[in-house]
PDB file of C-alpha atoms in Angstrom:
ATOM      1  CA  MET A   1      73.486  -4.303   5.069  1.00  0.00           C
ATOM      2  CA  LYS A   2      69.963  -5.584   4.581  1.00  0.00           C
ATOM      3  CA  ARG A   3      70.137  -7.216   8.000  1.00  0.00           C
ATOM      4  CA  ILE A   4      71.135  -3.909   9.577  1.00  0.00           C
ATOM      5  CA  PHE A   5      68.029  -2.218   8.097  1.00  0.00           C
ATOM      6  CA  ILE A   6      65.798  -4.989   9.402  1.00  0.00           C
ATOM      7  CA  LEU A   7      67.233  -4.655  12.913  1.00  0.00           C
ATOM      8  CA  ALA A   8      66.875  -0.874  12.794  1.00  0.00           C
ATOM      9  CA  GLY A   9      63.245  -1.163  11.672  1.00  0.00           C
ATOM     10  CA  THR A  10      62.485  -3.626  14.456  1.00  0.00           C
ATOM     11  CA  ALA A  11      64.054  -1.285  17.014  1.00  0.00           C
ATOM     12  CA  LEU A  12      61.985   1.602  15.746  1.00  0.00           C
ATOM     13  CA  MET A  13      58.792  -0.470  15.982  1.00  0.00           C
ATOM     14  CA  LEU A  14      59.593  -1.512  19.537  1.00  0.00           C
ATOM     15  CA  CYS A  15      60.334   2.082  20.439  1.00  0.00           C
ATOM     16  CA  ALA A  16      57.063   3.223  18.915  1.00  0.00           C
ATOM     17  CA  CYS A  17      55.166   0.538  20.797  1.00  0.00           C
ATOM     18  CA  GLY A  18      56.863   1.564  23.993  1.00  0.00           C
ATOM     19  CA  ASN A  19      55.877   5.176  23.492  1.00  0.00           C
ATOM     20  CA  LYS A  20      52.315   4.362  22.473  1.00  0.00           C
ATOM     21  CA  GLU A  21      49.859   6.322  24.579  1.00  0.00           C
ATOM     22  CA  LYS A  22      47.733   4.212  26.906  1.00  0.00           C
ATOM     23  CA  GLU A  23      44.126   3.934  25.682  1.00  0.00           C
ATOM     24  CA  TYR A  24      42.647   4.536  29.154  1.00  0.00           C
ATOM     25  CA  ASP A  25      43.342   6.611  32.243  1.00  0.00           C
ATOM     26  CA  ALA A  26      41.700   4.363  34.838  1.00  0.00           C
ATOM     27  CA  THR A  27      39.941   1.045  35.187  1.00  0.00           C
ATOM     28  CA  GLY A  28      37.172  -0.247  37.374  1.00  0.00           C
ATOM     29  CA  THR A  29      33.965  -2.229  37.442  1.00  0.00           C
ATOM     30  CA  PHE A  30      30.403  -1.320  36.599  1.00  0.00           C
ATOM     31  CA  GLU A  31      27.922  -0.837  39.415  1.00  0.00           C
ATOM     32  CA  ALA A  32      24.276   0.153  39.772  1.00  0.00           C
ATOM     33  CA  THR A  33      22.129   1.607  42.518  1.00  0.00           C
ATOM     34  CA  GLU A  34      20.767  -1.415  44.370  1.00  0.00           C
ATOM     35  CA  VAL A  35      17.731  -1.434  46.670  1.00  0.00           C
ATOM     36  CA  THR A  36      16.644  -4.270  48.933  1.00  0.00           C
ATOM     37  CA  VAL A  37      12.876  -4.382  49.478  1.00  0.00           C
ATOM     38  CA  PHE A  38      11.833  -5.546  52.955  1.00  0.00           C
ATOM     39  CA  ALA A  39       8.521  -6.753  54.341  1.00  0.00           C
ATOM     40  CA  GLU A  40       6.862  -4.086  56.470  1.00  0.00           C
ATOM     41  CA  GLN A  41       4.244  -6.420  57.963  1.00  0.00           C
ATOM     42  CA  SER A  42       4.194 -10.014  59.144  1.00  0.00           C
ATOM     43  CA  GLY A  43       1.971 -12.629  57.582  1.00  0.00           C
ATOM     44  CA  ALA A  44       1.565 -15.088  54.747  1.00  0.00           C
ATOM     45  CA  LEU A  45       2.675 -13.755  51.374  1.00  0.00           C
ATOM     46  CA  LEU A  46      -0.553 -14.116  49.393  1.00  0.00           C
ATOM     47  CA  THR A  47       0.891 -12.862  46.106  1.00  0.00           C
ATOM     48  CA  PHE A  48       4.425 -12.252  44.895  1.00  0.00           C
ATOM     49  CA  ASN A  49       4.709 -11.363  41.234  1.00  0.00           C
ATOM     50  CA  ALA A  50       8.399 -10.773  40.618  1.00  0.00           C
ATOM     51  CA  SER A  51      10.873 -12.821  38.621  1.00  0.00           C
ATOM     52  CA  GLU A  52      14.638 -12.466  38.506  1.00  0.00           C
ATOM     53  CA  GLY A  53      15.628 -10.399  35.495  1.00  0.00           C
ATOM     54  CA  GLU A  54      12.186  -8.815  35.224  1.00  0.00           C
ATOM     55  CA  ILE A  55      12.017  -5.055  34.735  1.00  0.00           C
ATOM     56  CA  ILE A  56       9.471  -3.415  37.023  1.00  0.00           C
ATOM     57  CA  SER A  57       8.318   0.185  37.169  1.00  0.00           C
ATOM     58  CA  LEU A  58       8.177   2.647  40.043  1.00  0.00           C
ATOM     59  CA  GLY A  59       5.117   2.038  42.233  1.00  0.00           C
ATOM     60  CA  GLN A  60       4.291  -1.330  40.687  1.00  0.00           C
ATOM     61  CA  GLU A  61       2.723  -3.758  43.175  1.00  0.00           C
ATOM     62  CA  ILE A  62       5.023  -6.709  43.725  1.00  0.00           C
ATOM     63  CA  GLY A  63       3.202  -8.647  46.402  1.00  0.00           C
ATOM     64  CA  VAL A  64       0.581  -8.648  49.163  1.00  0.00           C
ATOM     65  CA  VAL A  65       0.882  -9.884  52.753  1.00  0.00           C
ATOM     66  CA  ASP A  66      -2.283 -11.341  54.337  1.00  0.00           C
ATOM     67  CA  THR A  67      -4.504  -8.467  55.557  1.00  0.00           C
ATOM     68  CA  THR A  68      -7.322 -10.457  57.211  1.00  0.00           C
ATOM     69  CA  GLN A  69      -6.471  -9.777  60.866  1.00  0.00           C
ATOM     70  CA  LEU A  70      -5.888  -6.074  60.299  1.00  0.00           C
ATOM     71  CA  TRP A  71      -9.215  -5.739  58.505  1.00  0.00           C
ATOM     72  CA  LEU A  72     -11.033  -7.524  61.354  1.00  0.00           C
ATOM     73  CA  LYS A  73      -9.430  -5.144  63.888  1.00  0.00           C
ATOM     74  CA  ILE A  74     -10.647  -2.180  61.847  1.00  0.00           C
ATOM     75  CA  GLN A  75     -14.175  -3.585  61.906  1.00  0.00           C
ATOM     76  CA  GLN A  76     -13.933  -4.133  65.668  1.00  0.00           C
ATOM     77  CA  LEU A  77     -12.831  -0.547  66.268  1.00  0.00           C
ATOM     78  CA  GLY A  78     -15.651   0.696  64.063  1.00  0.00           C
ATOM     79  CA  ALA A  79     -18.138  -1.155  66.278  1.00  0.00           C
ATOM     80  CA  SER A  80     -16.525   0.304  69.413  1.00  0.00           C
ATOM     81  CA  LYS A  81     -16.869   3.806  68.020  1.00  0.00           C
ATOM     82  CA  ARG A  82     -20.563   3.264  67.368  1.00  0.00           C
ATOM     83  CA  VAL A  83     -20.982   2.144  70.991  1.00  0.00           C
ATOM     84  CA  PHE A  84     -19.271   5.325  72.241  1.00  0.00           C
ATOM     85  CA  GLN A  85     -21.482   7.387  69.939  1.00  0.00           C
ATOM     86  CA  SER A  86     -24.634   5.768  71.313  1.00  0.00           C
ATOM     87  CA  GLN A  87     -23.524   6.543  74.904  1.00  0.00           C
ATOM     88  CA  LYS A  88     -23.271  10.285  74.319  1.00  0.00           C
ATOM     89  CA  PRO A  89     -25.988  11.977  76.430  1.00  0.00           C
ATOM     90  CA  ASP A  90     -28.758  14.166  75.029  1.00  0.00           C
ATOM     91  CA  MET A  91     -28.053  17.162  77.224  1.00  0.00           C
ATOM     92  CA  ALA A  92     -31.224  19.064  76.366  1.00  0.00           C
ATOM     93  CA  LYS A  93     -33.450  16.163  77.388  1.00  0.00           C
ATOM     94  CA  GLN A  94     -31.505  15.225  80.515  1.00  0.00           C
ATOM     95  CA  VAL A  95     -31.624  18.721  82.019  1.00  0.00           C
ATOM     96  CA  ALA A  96     -35.125  19.565  80.776  1.00  0.00           C
ATOM     97  CA  ALA A  97     -36.832  18.556  84.059  1.00  0.00           C
ATOM     98  CA  THR A  98     -34.419  20.568  86.200  1.00  0.00           C
ATOM     99  CA  ARG A  99     -34.823  23.611  83.958  1.00  0.00           C
ATOM    100  CA  GLN A 100     -38.602  23.371  84.265  1.00  0.00           C
ATOM    101  CA  GLN A 101     -38.361  23.124  88.055  1.00  0.00           C
ATOM    102  CA  LEU A 102     -36.071  26.164  88.095  1.00  0.00           C
ATOM    103  CA  VAL A 103     -38.502  28.207  85.990  1.00  0.00           C
ATOM    104  CA  LYS A 104     -41.337  27.353  88.342  1.00  0.00           C
ATOM    105  CA  ALA A 105     -39.215  28.143  91.416  1.00  0.00           C
ATOM    106  CA  GLN A 106     -38.272  31.514  89.914  1.00  0.00           C
ATOM    107  CA  GLN A 107     -41.950  32.266  89.328  1.00  0.00           C
ATOM    108  CA  GLU A 108     -42.685  31.437  92.986  1.00  0.00           C
ATOM    109  CA  GLN A 109     -39.798  33.634  94.059  1.00  0.00           C
ATOM    110  CA  ARG A 110     -41.197  36.621  92.131  1.00  0.00           C
ATOM    111  CA  ARG A 111     -44.706  36.019  93.519  1.00  0.00           C
ATOM    112  CA  TYR A 112     -43.506  35.842  97.138  1.00  0.00           C
ATOM    113  CA  LYS A 113     -41.369  38.912  96.578  1.00  0.00           C
ATOM    114  CA  GLU A 114     -44.501  40.886  95.596  1.00  0.00           C
ATOM    115  CA  LEU A 115     -46.480  39.479  98.517  1.00  0.00           C
ATOM    116  CA  VAL A 116     -43.736  40.359 100.993  1.00  0.00           C
ATOM    117  CA  ALA A 117     -43.526  43.845  99.528  1.00  0.00           C
ATOM    118  CA  ASP A 118     -47.295  44.251 100.031  1.00  0.00           C
ATOM    119  CA  GLY A 119     -47.063  42.809 103.549  1.00  0.00           C
ATOM    120  CA  ALA A 120     -49.300  39.888 102.571  1.00  0.00           C
ATOM    121  CA  ALA A 121     -46.690  37.190 103.305  1.00  0.00           C
ATOM    122  CA  PRO A 122     -43.869  36.736 105.804  1.00  0.00           C
ATOM    123  CA  SER A 123     -40.292  37.243 104.558  1.00  0.00           C
ATOM    124  CA  LYS A 124     -39.431  33.635 105.469  1.00  0.00           C
ATOM    125  CA  MET A 125     -41.522  32.404 102.551  1.00  0.00           C
ATOM    126  CA  LEU A 126     -39.458  34.620 100.195  1.00  0.00           C
ATOM    127  CA  ASP A 127     -36.262  33.317 101.753  1.00  0.00           C
ATOM    128  CA  ASP A 128     -37.389  29.738 101.227  1.00  0.00           C
ATOM    129  CA  ALA A 129     -38.324  30.461  97.605  1.00  0.00           C
ATOM    130  CA  THR A 130     -34.955  32.154  96.985  1.00  0.00           C
ATOM    131  CA  SER A 131     -33.139  29.212  98.550  1.00  0.00           C
ATOM    132  CA  GLN A 132     -35.051  26.794  96.327  1.00  0.00           C
ATOM    133  CA  VAL A 133     -34.057  28.780  93.230  1.00  0.00           C
ATOM    134  CA  GLN A 134     -30.392  28.708  94.256  1.00  0.00           C
ATOM    135  CA  VAL A 135     -30.494  24.950  94.903  1.00  0.00           C
ATOM    136  CA  LEU A 136     -32.019  24.253  91.499  1.00  0.00           C
ATOM    137  CA  GLN A 137     -29.480  26.531  89.766  1.00  0.00           C
ATOM    138  CA  ARG A 138     -26.580  24.674  91.372  1.00  0.00           C
ATOM    139  CA  GLN A 139     -28.218  21.349  90.561  1.00  0.00           C
ATOM    140  CA  LEU A 140     -28.581  22.410  86.914  1.00  0.00           C
ATOM    141  CA  GLU A 141     -24.931  23.539  86.757  1.00  0.00           C
ATOM    142  CA  ALA A 142     -23.786  20.220  88.254  1.00  0.00           C
ATOM    143  CA  GLN A 143     -25.846  18.257  85.755  1.00  0.00           C
ATOM    144  CA  VAL A 144     -24.518  20.265  82.817  1.00  0.00           C
ATOM    145  CA  SER A 145     -20.926  19.873  84.061  1.00  0.00           C
ATOM    146  CA  ALA A 146     -21.325  16.111  84.511  1.00  0.00           C
ATOM    147  CA  LEU A 147     -22.891  15.712  81.081  1.00  0.00           C
ATOM    148  CA  ASN A 148     -20.148  17.830  79.476  1.00  0.00           C
ATOM    149  CA  THR A 149     -17.492  15.680  81.151  1.00  0.00           C
ATOM    150  CA  GLN A 150     -19.189  12.505  79.974  1.00  0.00           C
ATOM    151  CA  THR A 151     -19.498  13.852  76.440  1.00  0.00           C
ATOM    152  CA  SER A 152     -15.860  14.988  76.443  1.00  0.00           C
ATOM    153  CA  THR A 153     -14.706  11.553  77.664  1.00  0.00           C
ATOM    154  CA  LEU A 154     -16.687   9.780  74.971  1.00  0.00           C
ATOM    155  CA  ASN A 155     -15.378  12.186  72.319  1.00  0.00           C
ATOM    156  CA  SER A 156     -11.817  11.455  73.466  1.00  0.00           C
ATOM    157  CA  GLN A 157     -12.461   7.715  73.288  1.00  0.00           C
ATOM    158  CA  MET A 158     -13.891   8.126  69.789  1.00  0.00           C
ATOM    159  CA  ALA A 159     -10.880  10.208  68.732  1.00  0.00           C
ATOM    160  CA  ALA A 160      -8.521   7.551  70.115  1.00  0.00           C
ATOM    161  CA  THR A 161     -10.456   4.932  68.164  1.00  0.00           C
ATOM    162  CA  ASP A 162     -10.059   7.007  64.997  1.00  0.00           C
ATOM    163  CA  VAL A 163      -6.285   7.183  65.572  1.00  0.00           C
ATOM    164  CA  GLN A 164      -6.123   3.407  66.014  1.00  0.00           C
ATOM    165  CA  VAL A 165      -8.120   2.932  62.818  1.00  0.00           C
ATOM    166  CA  ARG A 166      -5.736   5.218  60.913  1.00  0.00           C
ATOM    167  CA  GLN A 167      -2.780   3.248  62.313  1.00  0.00           C
ATOM    168  CA  LEU A 168      -4.365   0.012  61.116  1.00  0.00           C
ATOM    169  CA  TYR A 169      -5.053   1.482  57.681  1.00  0.00           C
ATOM    170  CA  ASP A 170      -1.375   2.480  57.532  1.00  0.00           C
ATOM    171  CA  GLN A 171      -0.384  -1.080  58.435  1.00  0.00           C
ATOM    172  CA  LEU A 172      -2.912  -2.335  55.889  1.00  0.00           C
ATOM    173  CA  ALA A 173      -1.274  -0.215  53.183  1.00  0.00           C
ATOM    174  CA  LYS A 174       2.138  -1.605  54.173  1.00  0.00           C
ATOM    175  CA  CYS A 175       0.863  -5.114  53.484  1.00  0.00           C
ATOM    176  CA  HIS A 176       1.060  -4.155  49.815  1.00  0.00           C
ATOM    177  CA  VAL A 177       4.640  -4.336  48.551  1.00  0.00           C
ATOM    178  CA  TYR A 178       5.472  -1.741  45.890  1.00  0.00           C
ATOM    179  CA  ALA A 179       8.603  -1.141  43.835  1.00  0.00           C
ATOM    180  CA  PRO A 180      10.441   1.909  45.255  1.00  0.00           C
ATOM    181  CA  ILE A 181      12.265   2.548  41.953  1.00  0.00           C
ATOM    182  CA  SER A 182      12.070   1.552  38.307  1.00  0.00           C
ATOM    183  CA  ALA A 183      14.566  -1.280  38.230  1.00  0.00           C
ATOM    184  CA  THR A 184      15.511  -4.822  37.343  1.00  0.00           C
ATOM    185  CA  VAL A 185      14.973  -7.681  39.779  1.00  0.00           C
ATOM    186  CA  LEU A 186      18.391  -9.053  40.702  1.00  0.00           C
ATOM    187  CA  GLU A 187      17.493 -11.607  43.354  1.00  0.00           C
ATOM    188  CA  LYS A 188      14.391 -13.082  45.018  1.00  0.00           C
ATOM    189  CA  TYR A 189      14.597 -14.244  48.608  1.00  0.00           C
ATOM    190  CA  VAL A 190      11.054 -15.560  49.129  1.00  0.00           C
ATOM    191  CA  GLU A 191       8.249 -17.213  47.207  1.00  0.00           C
ATOM    192  CA  ARG A 192       4.481 -16.853  47.237  1.00  0.00           C
ATOM    193  CA  GLY A 193       2.846 -18.579  50.212  1.00  0.00           C
ATOM    194  CA  GLU A 194       5.790 -18.175  52.572  1.00  0.00           C
ATOM    195  CA  PHE A 195       5.310 -16.544  55.973  1.00  0.00           C
ATOM    196  CA  VAL A 196       7.316 -13.354  56.189  1.00  0.00           C
ATOM    197  CA  THR A 197       8.115 -11.202  59.202  1.00  0.00           C
ATOM    198  CA  THR A 198       8.625  -7.466  59.467  1.00  0.00           C
ATOM    199  CA  GLY A 199      12.080  -6.571  58.165  1.00  0.00           C
ATOM    200  CA  LYS A 200      12.573  -9.771  56.179  1.00  0.00           C
ATOM    201  CA  PRO A 201      14.221  -9.057  52.771  1.00  0.00           C
ATOM    202  CA  LEU A 202      11.958 -10.001  49.874  1.00  0.00           C
ATOM    203  CA  LEU A 203      14.010  -9.117  46.810  1.00  0.00           C
ATOM    204  CA  LYS A 204      16.847  -6.953  45.538  1.00  0.00           C
ATOM    205  CA  LEU A 205      16.416  -4.406  42.747  1.00  0.00           C
ATOM    206  CA  ALA A 206      18.972  -2.516  40.683  1.00  0.00           C
ATOM    207  CA  ASP A 207      18.602   0.521  38.446  1.00  0.00           C
ATOM    208  CA  THR A 208      20.374  -0.930  35.416  1.00  0.00           C
ATOM    209  CA  ASP A 209      19.305   1.921  33.121  1.00  0.00           C
ATOM    210  CA  ASN A 210      21.489   4.421  34.953  1.00  0.00           C
ATOM    211  CA  MET A 211      24.755   2.726  35.817  1.00  0.00           C
ATOM    212  CA  PHE A 212      28.204   3.954  36.729  1.00  0.00           C
ATOM    213  CA  ILE A 213      31.736   2.674  36.729  1.00  0.00           C
ATOM    214  CA  ARG A 214      33.770   2.992  39.906  1.00  0.00           C
ATOM    215  CA  ALA A 215      37.333   3.700  38.863  1.00  0.00           C
ATOM    216  CA  TYR A 216      40.476   4.688  40.761  1.00  0.00           C
ATOM    217  CA  VAL A 217      42.872   7.502  39.923  1.00  0.00           C
ATOM    218  CA  THR A 218      46.115   8.744  41.399  1.00  0.00           C
ATOM    219  CA  SER A 219      46.558  12.123  43.046  1.00  0.00           C
ATOM    220  CA  ALA A 220      48.406  13.312  39.929  1.00  0.00           C
ATOM    221  CA  GLN A 221      45.373  12.457  37.788  1.00  0.00           C
ATOM    222  CA  LEU A 222      42.915  13.840  40.331  1.00  0.00           C
ATOM    223  CA  LYS A 223      43.961  17.438  39.794  1.00  0.00           C
ATOM    224  CA  GLY A 224      42.563  17.281  36.252  1.00  0.00           C
ATOM    225  CA  ILE A 225      39.214  15.706  37.175  1.00  0.00           C
ATOM    226  CA  LYS A 226      36.091  17.406  38.506  1.00  0.00           C
ATOM    227  CA  VAL A 227      32.439  16.512  39.049  1.00  0.00           C
ATOM    228  CA  GLY A 228      30.382  17.109  35.908  1.00  0.00           C
ATOM    229  CA  GLN A 229      33.338  16.490  33.614  1.00  0.00           C
ATOM    230  CA  LYS A 230      32.637  14.315  30.575  1.00  0.00           C
ATOM    231  CA  ALA A 231      34.560  11.100  30.005  1.00  0.00           C
ATOM    232  CA  LYS A 232      34.578   8.107  27.717  1.00  0.00           C
ATOM    233  CA  VAL A 233      33.728   4.779  29.280  1.00  0.00           C
ATOM    234  CA  PHE A 234      34.520   1.425  27.674  1.00  0.00           C
ATOM    235  CA  ALA A 235      32.819  -1.815  28.655  1.00  0.00           C
ATOM    236  CA  ASP A 236      35.369  -4.573  28.168  1.00  0.00           C
ATOM    237  CA  TYR A 237      33.940  -7.892  26.926  1.00  0.00           C
ATOM    238  CA  GLY A 238      37.357  -9.533  26.619  1.00  0.00           C
ATOM    239  CA  ASP A 239      39.313 -10.576  23.521  1.00  0.00           C
ATOM    240  CA  GLY A 240      39.660  -6.908  22.611  1.00  0.00           C
ATOM    241  CA  GLN A 241      35.891  -6.397  22.308  1.00  0.00           C
ATOM    242  CA  LYS A 242      34.761  -3.115  23.817  1.00  0.00           C
ATOM    243  CA  LYS A 243      31.693  -0.894  23.767  1.00  0.00           C
ATOM    244  CA  GLU A 244      31.963   2.852  24.241  1.00  0.00           C
ATOM    245  CA  TYR A 245      29.640   5.021  26.341  1.00  0.00           C
ATOM    246  CA  GLU A 246      29.486   8.721  27.028  1.00  0.00           C
ATOM    247  CA  GLY A 247      29.946   9.272  30.748  1.00  0.00           C
ATOM    248  CA  VAL A 248      29.905  12.089  33.276  1.00  0.00           C
ATOM    249  CA  VAL A 249      31.919  12.207  36.495  1.00  0.00           C
ATOM    250  CA  SER A 250      29.220  12.136  39.196  1.00  0.00           C
ATOM    251  CA  TRP A 251      31.279  11.649  42.372  1.00  0.00           C
ATOM    252  CA  ILE A 252      34.851  11.924  43.609  1.00  0.00           C
ATOM    253  CA  SER A 253      35.923  10.422  46.908  1.00  0.00           C
ATOM    254  CA  SER A 254      37.131  12.884  49.507  1.00  0.00           C
ATOM    255  CA  ARG A 255      39.629  10.426  50.968  1.00  0.00           C
ATOM    256  CA  SER A 256      42.345   8.238  49.557  1.00  0.00           C
ATOM    257  CA  GLU A 257      42.655   4.478  49.908  1.00  0.00           C
ATOM    258  CA  PHE A 258      45.181   1.807  49.075  1.00  0.00           C
ATOM    259  CA  THR A 259      45.058   0.612  45.501  1.00  0.00           C
ATOM    260  CA  PRO A 260      42.692  -2.394  45.177  1.00  0.00           C
ATOM    261  CA  LYS A 261      44.532  -5.439  43.839  1.00  0.00           C
ATOM    262  CA  THR A 262      42.175  -5.759  40.879  1.00  0.00           C
ATOM    263  CA  ILE A 263      42.693  -2.177  39.714  1.00  0.00           C
ATOM    264  CA  LEU A 264      45.343  -0.914  37.276  1.00  0.00           C
ATOM    265  CA  THR A 265      46.238   2.750  37.604  1.00  0.00           C
ATOM    266  CA  ASP A 266      48.071   5.028  35.238  1.00  0.00           C
ATOM    267  CA  ASP A 267      50.974   4.873  37.699  1.00  0.00           C
ATOM    268  CA  ASP A 268      51.402   1.300  38.849  1.00  0.00           C
ATOM    269  CA  ARG A 269      53.718   2.471  41.612  1.00  0.00           C
ATOM    270  CA  ALA A 270      50.950   4.476  43.297  1.00  0.00           C
ATOM    271  CA  ASP A 271      49.835   3.037  46.608  1.00  0.00           C
ATOM    272  CA  LEU A 272      47.135   5.603  47.393  1.00  0.00           C
ATOM    273  CA  VAL A 273      44.318   6.273  44.952  1.00  0.00           C
ATOM    274  CA  TYR A 274      40.947   8.066  44.903  1.00  0.00           C
ATOM    275  CA  ALA A 275      37.680   6.473  43.852  1.00  0.00           C
ATOM    276  CA  VAL A 276      35.567   8.251  41.257  1.00  0.00           C
ATOM    277  CA  LYS A 277      32.187   7.381  39.761  1.00  0.00           C
ATOM    278  CA  ILE A 278      31.412   8.011  36.115  1.00  0.00           C
ATOM    279  CA  ALA A 279      27.706   7.742  35.327  1.00  0.00           C
ATOM    280  CA  ILE A 280      26.480   6.321  32.010  1.00  0.00           C
ATOM    281  CA  LYS A 281      23.128   5.709  30.346  1.00  0.00           C
ATOM    282  CA  ASN A 282      23.011   1.964  29.855  1.00  0.00           C
ATOM    283  CA  ASP A 283      21.677   0.419  26.659  1.00  0.00           C
ATOM    284  CA  GLY A 284      21.334  -3.009  28.241  1.00  0.00           C
ATOM    285  CA  TYR A 285      24.805  -4.283  27.380  1.00  0.00           C
ATOM    286  CA  ALA A 286      26.739  -3.062  30.410  1.00  0.00           C
ATOM    287  CA  LYS A 287      26.378  -5.483  33.321  1.00  0.00           C
ATOM    288  CA  ILE A 288      27.004  -5.185  37.040  1.00  0.00           C
ATOM    289  CA  GLY A 289      30.535  -6.322  37.890  1.00  0.00           C
ATOM    290  CA  MET A 290      31.764  -6.031  34.297  1.00  0.00           C
ATOM    291  CA  TYR A 291      35.305  -4.708  33.863  1.00  0.00           C
ATOM    292  CA  GLY A 292      35.620  -1.294  32.233  1.00  0.00           C
ATOM    293  CA  GLU A 293      38.007   1.483  31.329  1.00  0.00           C
ATOM    294  CA  VAL A 294      37.778   5.255  31.505  1.00  0.00           C
ATOM    295  CA  LYS A 295      39.367   7.937  29.364  1.00  0.00           C
ATOM    296  CA  PHE A 296      39.054  11.449  30.833  1.00  0.00           C
TER     297      PHE A 296
END
């Protein structure tokens, strides 16, 4: 009889274990927003102050590419602009003589006009004086037009020089490498003193303060999940050691995919699953690639 009770108790325990509710709804791995910083200018890397694992802040200067040639070009363009400035004509001085001749010719024209009116001079003299006034007026207009064209050309050349200088200053600014986000340095690809080219990757950063776990759920589970929903996230350290985080569903995939081999779903028979991201505030213990579980 005692043996029968023992067998019955064992059966009940096995039944209870079999009916035990699963502690998680989905599993996945922890990820972080990663940013690769590239060189925007070519040249020797004069400074590069980043170490793997170091935490850097937004806008912090990481390195500087040699700026010597750009600075020399800026100085050269500054000298060219001064040359253009010195070539601009002084219009008042350059047309002063013609204006004076025109004033005198106009005075002669008025005098001959009075003489002709009084019959003291032939009309041909008035015609000649009028013709001289007209010639000087056209000459003055031509001089002013030519000087305006010259001034306009020089102003355009100076403006083009200013644009080139601004372009060089922009390139000069891009020689300074700044952190685009507050993040942790994951990998370094170069060292100080190396020659880098435009587009060469310098280092990879990751925002490890704000991480997320990418988990997979079945269509049956999906109907009860929405963006903004709270969830519990467990970082699994192995040997039953876990750390709990408060999470929020931040993204749900709009298309299904075949179940990744490394993922366990609530329904192991499901072939098609949907990826979801649950964001957490990291305390430094969750690591990229770490296995985790989610309870919605």
